[in-house]
Short mmCIF file of C-alpha atoms in Angstrom, two decimals:
data_model
loop_
_atom_site.label_atom_id
_atom_site.label_comp_id
_atom_site.label_asym_id
_atom_site.label_seq_id
_atom_site.Cartn_x
_atom_site.Cartn_y
_atom_site.Cartn_z
CA UNK A 251 8.64 -9.82 17.85
CA UNK A 252 8.09 -7.26 15.18
CA UNK A 253 5.91 -4.40 16.34
CA UNK A 254 4.74 -0.99 15.15
CA UNK A 255 3.69 1.68 17.64
CA UNK A 256 1.63 4.75 16.85
CA UNK A 257 1.33 6.76 20.04
CA UNK A 258 -1.18 9.33 18.81
CA UNK A 259 -4.67 7.78 18.64
CA UNK A 260 -6.22 11.03 17.40
CA UNK A 261 -5.02 14.33 15.97
CA UNK A 262 -6.70 17.35 14.48
CA UNK A 263 -5.33 20.32 12.61
CA UNK A 264 -6.66 23.35 10.78
CA UNK A 265 -6.88 23.20 7.02
CA UNK A 266 -3.67 24.37 5.28
CA UNK A 267 -1.53 23.71 8.35
CA UNK A 268 1.20 21.11 8.69
CA UNK A 269 0.82 18.00 10.83
CA UNK A 270 3.24 15.24 11.80
CA UNK A 271 2.19 11.70 12.67
CA UNK A 272 4.57 9.58 14.72
CA UNK A 273 5.54 5.94 14.30
CA UNK A 274 8.16 3.72 15.89
CA UNK A 275 8.85 0.11 15.02
CA UNK A 276 10.93 -2.77 16.20
CA UNK A 277 12.70 -5.32 14.04
CA UNK A 278 15.96 -7.21 14.25
CA UNK A 279 16.34 -7.19 10.48
CA UNK A 280 18.45 -4.71 8.55
CA UNK A 281 16.60 -4.65 5.25
CA UNK A 282 12.95 -3.72 5.29
CA UNK A 283 10.30 -1.42 3.87
CA UNK A 284 8.22 1.14 5.73
CA UNK A 285 4.84 2.42 4.64
CA UNK A 286 2.17 4.90 5.53
CA UNK A 287 -1.34 3.93 4.51
CA UNK A 288 -4.46 6.08 4.60
CA UNK A 289 -7.86 4.54 5.32
CA UNK A 290 -10.80 6.89 4.65
CA UNK A 291 -14.40 5.97 5.54
CA UNK A 292 -14.57 4.03 2.28
CA UNK A 293 -12.36 1.49 4.17
CA UNK A 294 -9.87 0.98 1.36
CA UNK A 295 -6.23 1.13 2.42
CA UNK A 296 -4.44 3.61 0.17
CA UNK A 297 -0.66 3.75 0.01
CA UNK A 298 0.53 7.25 0.86
CA UNK A 299 4.28 6.83 0.85
CA UNK A 300 6.95 4.17 1.26
CA UNK A 301 10.59 4.11 2.32
CA UNK A 302 13.28 1.52 1.76
CA UNK A 303 15.41 1.13 4.86
CA UNK A 304 18.65 1.03 2.88
CA UNK A 305 17.98 4.50 1.46
CA UNK A 306 19.17 7.38 3.61
CA UNK A 307 17.19 9.97 1.71
CA UNK A 308 13.72 10.58 3.10
CA UNK A 309 10.87 9.77 0.74
CA UNK A 310 8.61 12.56 -0.54
CA UNK A 311 5.33 12.42 -2.44
CA UNK A 312 3.89 15.86 -3.16
CA UNK A 313 2.57 17.19 0.19
CA UNK A 314 3.63 14.05 2.06
CA UNK A 315 7.12 13.44 3.36
CA UNK A 316 8.73 11.22 5.96
CA UNK A 317 11.42 11.61 8.57
CA UNK A 318 13.15 8.23 8.69
CA UNK A 319 15.55 7.72 11.58
CA UNK A 320 16.85 4.16 11.21
CA UNK A 321 18.94 4.07 14.37
CA UNK A 322 16.02 5.29 16.43
CA UNK A 323 13.59 3.07 14.49
CA UNK A 324 11.36 6.05 13.91
CA UNK A 325 9.30 6.81 10.82
CA UNK A 326 7.12 9.92 11.04
CA UNK A 327 4.81 11.29 8.36
CA UNK A 328 4.54 15.01 7.66
CA UNK A 329 1.55 16.35 5.78
CA UNK A 330 1.99 19.88 4.50
CA UNK A 331 -0.81 22.25 3.44
CA UNK A 332 -3.37 19.83 4.85
CA UNK A 333 -6.63 19.45 2.97
CA UNK A 334 -10.10 18.32 4.03
CA UNK A 335 -9.62 15.17 1.96
CA UNK A 336 -6.72 14.18 4.21
CA UNK A 337 -9.20 13.34 6.97
CA UNK A 338 -8.79 9.59 7.55
CA UNK A 339 -7.15 6.91 9.65
CA UNK A 340 -3.42 6.68 9.01
CA UNK A 341 -1.54 3.45 9.55
CA UNK A 342 2.18 2.96 9.74
CA UNK A 343 3.36 -0.47 8.52
CA UNK A 344 6.51 -2.35 7.63
CA UNK A 345 7.69 -5.62 6.23
CA UNK A 346 11.09 -7.23 6.22
CA UNK A 347 12.67 -7.67 2.84
CA UNK A 348 11.69 -11.09 1.53
CA UNK A 349 8.84 -11.41 4.02
CA UNK A 350 5.43 -10.74 2.56
CA UNK A 351 3.65 -10.04 5.83
CA UNK A 352 2.82 -6.43 6.58
CA UNK A 353 2.83 -5.46 10.27
CA UNK A 354 0.58 -2.50 11.05
CA UNK A 355 0.32 -0.07 13.92
CA UNK A 356 -2.99 0.73 15.61
CA UNK A 357 -3.50 3.88 13.59
CA UNK A 358 -3.94 7.62 14.09
CA UNK A 359 -7.29 9.22 13.35
CA UNK A 360 -6.55 12.54 11.65
CA UNK A 361 -9.22 15.21 11.31
CA UNK A 362 -8.69 18.30 9.17
CA UNK A 363 -10.78 21.18 10.46
CA UNK A 364 -12.17 23.67 7.91
CA UNK B 49 -7.62 -0.67 -14.69
CA UNK B 50 -9.70 -2.49 -12.10
CA UNK B 51 -8.32 -2.52 -8.61
CA UNK B 52 -8.91 -5.18 -5.99
CA UNK B 53 -12.53 -6.28 -5.81
CA UNK B 54 -14.03 -7.94 -2.75
CA UNK B 55 -17.45 -9.48 -2.25
CA UNK B 56 -19.73 -9.24 -0.47
CA UNK B 57 -19.32 -5.79 1.08
CA UNK B 58 -21.30 -6.67 4.19
CA UNK B 59 -22.32 -9.97 5.74
CA UNK B 60 -24.16 -11.05 8.87
CA UNK B 61 -23.72 -14.61 10.13
CA UNK B 62 -24.71 -16.57 13.22
CA UNK B 63 -22.25 -18.15 15.62
CA UNK B 64 -21.17 -21.60 14.48
CA UNK B 65 -21.86 -20.93 10.83
CA UNK B 66 -19.32 -20.93 8.03
CA UNK B 67 -18.54 -18.01 5.70
CA UNK B 68 -16.71 -17.54 2.40
CA UNK B 69 -15.30 -14.20 1.32
CA UNK B 70 -14.04 -13.53 -2.18
CA UNK B 71 -11.31 -11.39 -3.70
CA UNK B 72 -10.30 -10.56 -7.27
CA UNK B 73 -6.79 -9.09 -7.45
CA UNK B 74 -5.71 -6.08 -9.41
CA UNK B 75 -5.02 -6.84 -13.05
CA UNK B 76 -1.46 -8.11 -13.44
CA UNK B 77 -1.06 -9.14 -9.80
CA UNK B 78 -0.42 -12.77 -8.89
CA UNK B 79 -0.31 -12.75 -5.09
CA UNK B 80 -3.20 -12.32 -2.67
CA UNK B 81 -2.98 -11.62 1.06
CA UNK B 82 -5.79 -11.51 3.59
CA UNK B 83 -5.98 -9.31 6.67
CA UNK B 84 -8.40 -9.08 9.57
CA UNK B 85 -9.08 -5.60 10.96
CA UNK B 86 -11.00 -5.51 14.23
CA UNK B 87 -12.76 -2.29 15.15
CA UNK B 88 -10.27 0.38 16.20
CA UNK B 89 -7.26 -1.77 15.37
CA UNK B 90 -4.74 -2.10 12.60
CA UNK B 91 -5.03 -4.98 10.14
CA UNK B 92 -3.61 -8.35 11.19
CA UNK B 93 -2.09 -10.68 8.60
CA UNK B 94 -4.01 -13.92 8.11
CA UNK B 95 -2.21 -15.57 5.18
CA UNK B 96 -0.92 -15.12 1.67
CA UNK B 97 -1.44 -17.14 -1.49
CA UNK B 98 0.82 -17.45 -4.50
CA UNK B 99 0.66 -20.03 -7.30
CA UNK B 100 -2.42 -21.50 -5.63
CA UNK B 101 -0.51 -22.34 -2.45
CA UNK B 102 -0.45 -20.79 1.00
CA UNK B 103 2.91 -19.09 1.15
CA UNK B 104 2.87 -17.61 4.63
CA UNK B 105 0.46 -17.64 7.56
CA UNK B 106 -0.13 -15.41 10.55
CA UNK B 107 -1.30 -16.39 14.02
CA UNK B 108 -4.79 -17.51 13.13
CA UNK B 109 -6.43 -20.84 13.96
CA UNK B 110 -7.12 -23.54 11.42
CA UNK B 111 -10.74 -22.38 11.26
CA UNK B 112 -9.36 -19.81 8.82
CA UNK B 113 -8.52 -21.34 5.47
CA UNK B 114 -8.13 -20.09 1.95
CA UNK B 115 -7.78 -20.91 -1.65
CA UNK B 116 -6.34 -19.32 -4.76
CA UNK B 117 -7.64 -20.13 -8.22
CA UNK B 118 -5.71 -20.30 -11.51
CA UNK B 119 -6.98 -16.80 -12.41
CA UNK B 120 -5.34 -15.53 -9.16
CA UNK B 121 -8.63 -14.79 -7.44
CA UNK B 122 -8.92 -16.00 -3.87
CA UNK B 123 -11.37 -17.07 -1.20
CA UNK B 124 -11.16 -16.83 2.57
CA UNK B 125 -13.19 -19.39 4.50
CA UNK B 126 -13.94 -19.22 8.19
CA UNK B 127 -15.58 -22.18 9.93
CA UNK B 128 -17.37 -22.36 13.28
CA UNK B 129 -17.73 -18.59 13.50
CA UNK B 130 -17.19 -16.89 16.85
CA UNK B 131 -18.41 -13.48 17.95
CA UNK B 132 -14.75 -12.41 17.96
CA UNK B 133 -14.51 -13.06 14.23
CA UNK B 134 -16.57 -9.91 13.64
CA UNK B 135 -14.25 -7.60 11.75
CA UNK B 136 -13.39 -6.00 8.44
CA UNK B 137 -11.61 -8.49 6.20
CA UNK B 138 -9.23 -6.88 3.73
CA UNK B 139 -7.73 -8.46 0.66
CA UNK B 140 -4.49 -7.11 -0.79
CA UNK B 141 -2.84 -8.06 -4.05
CA UNK B 142 0.68 -7.63 -5.38
CA UNK B 143 3.27 -9.09 -7.69
CA UNK B 144 5.31 -11.71 -5.89
CA UNK B 145 7.81 -9.83 -3.83
CA UNK B 146 7.30 -6.43 -5.34
CA UNK B 147 8.39 -4.54 -2.26
CA UNK B 148 6.53 -1.35 -3.00
CA UNK B 149 3.37 -2.05 -1.15
CA UNK B 150 0.14 -3.72 -1.91
CA UNK B 151 -3.16 -2.73 -3.47
CA UNK B 152 -6.00 -3.20 -1.04
CA UNK B 153 -9.69 -3.75 -1.61
CA UNK B 154 -12.44 -2.02 0.34
CA UNK B 155 -13.02 -5.07 2.48
CA UNK B 156 -15.90 -7.23 3.64
CA UNK B 157 -17.54 -6.23 6.91
CA UNK B 158 -18.43 -9.46 8.72
CA UNK B 159 -20.74 -9.34 11.71
CA UNK B 160 -21.26 -12.49 13.77
CA UNK B 161 -24.34 -12.51 16.00
#
């Protein structure tokens, strides 16, 4: 079974600090995509960052970066210089290449404190 | 450029009733997926439609059915509603196997009483 585990139900950090959200996953496939999605109170899932499993280089998008450890099946998200607008639920997800289904974790509720 | 549009935003139904939720994909997208997100949980894949056919299905009973129209818009139908069907229903669109993620709508909040 393909699963995604987010072990931190809630986190909080002071504005401008750095925070890391953890994610582990399980798949028997070798080619897949990993994603972090943000879900603010507006409920819309917003793609934060994605990583192709065949790429060794960690993905970076402005203040957001990942630490992808394929052997350990770990995919953590680092948010630098956190801002109040980063307050949201964050979901880790993946899908196997050629499989359209996204498998999500249970989410981490992140609160940025002014 | 319009994103994914879902209607209605909120809905209250009684047990045993039937409901239809609607989704218009992002312009240029041809594939629509539906997810159920229970309170405090991550979204669960229901099914995906491409070229007006169900392409893949998750572990949901036959009470959940869908349709895709020639303009790529889609409907999710749920029959014989149960209290446990109360959830946020998210629609996501993409180009067929795009691989770089999906564009999600803001969802329909369904409450079954």
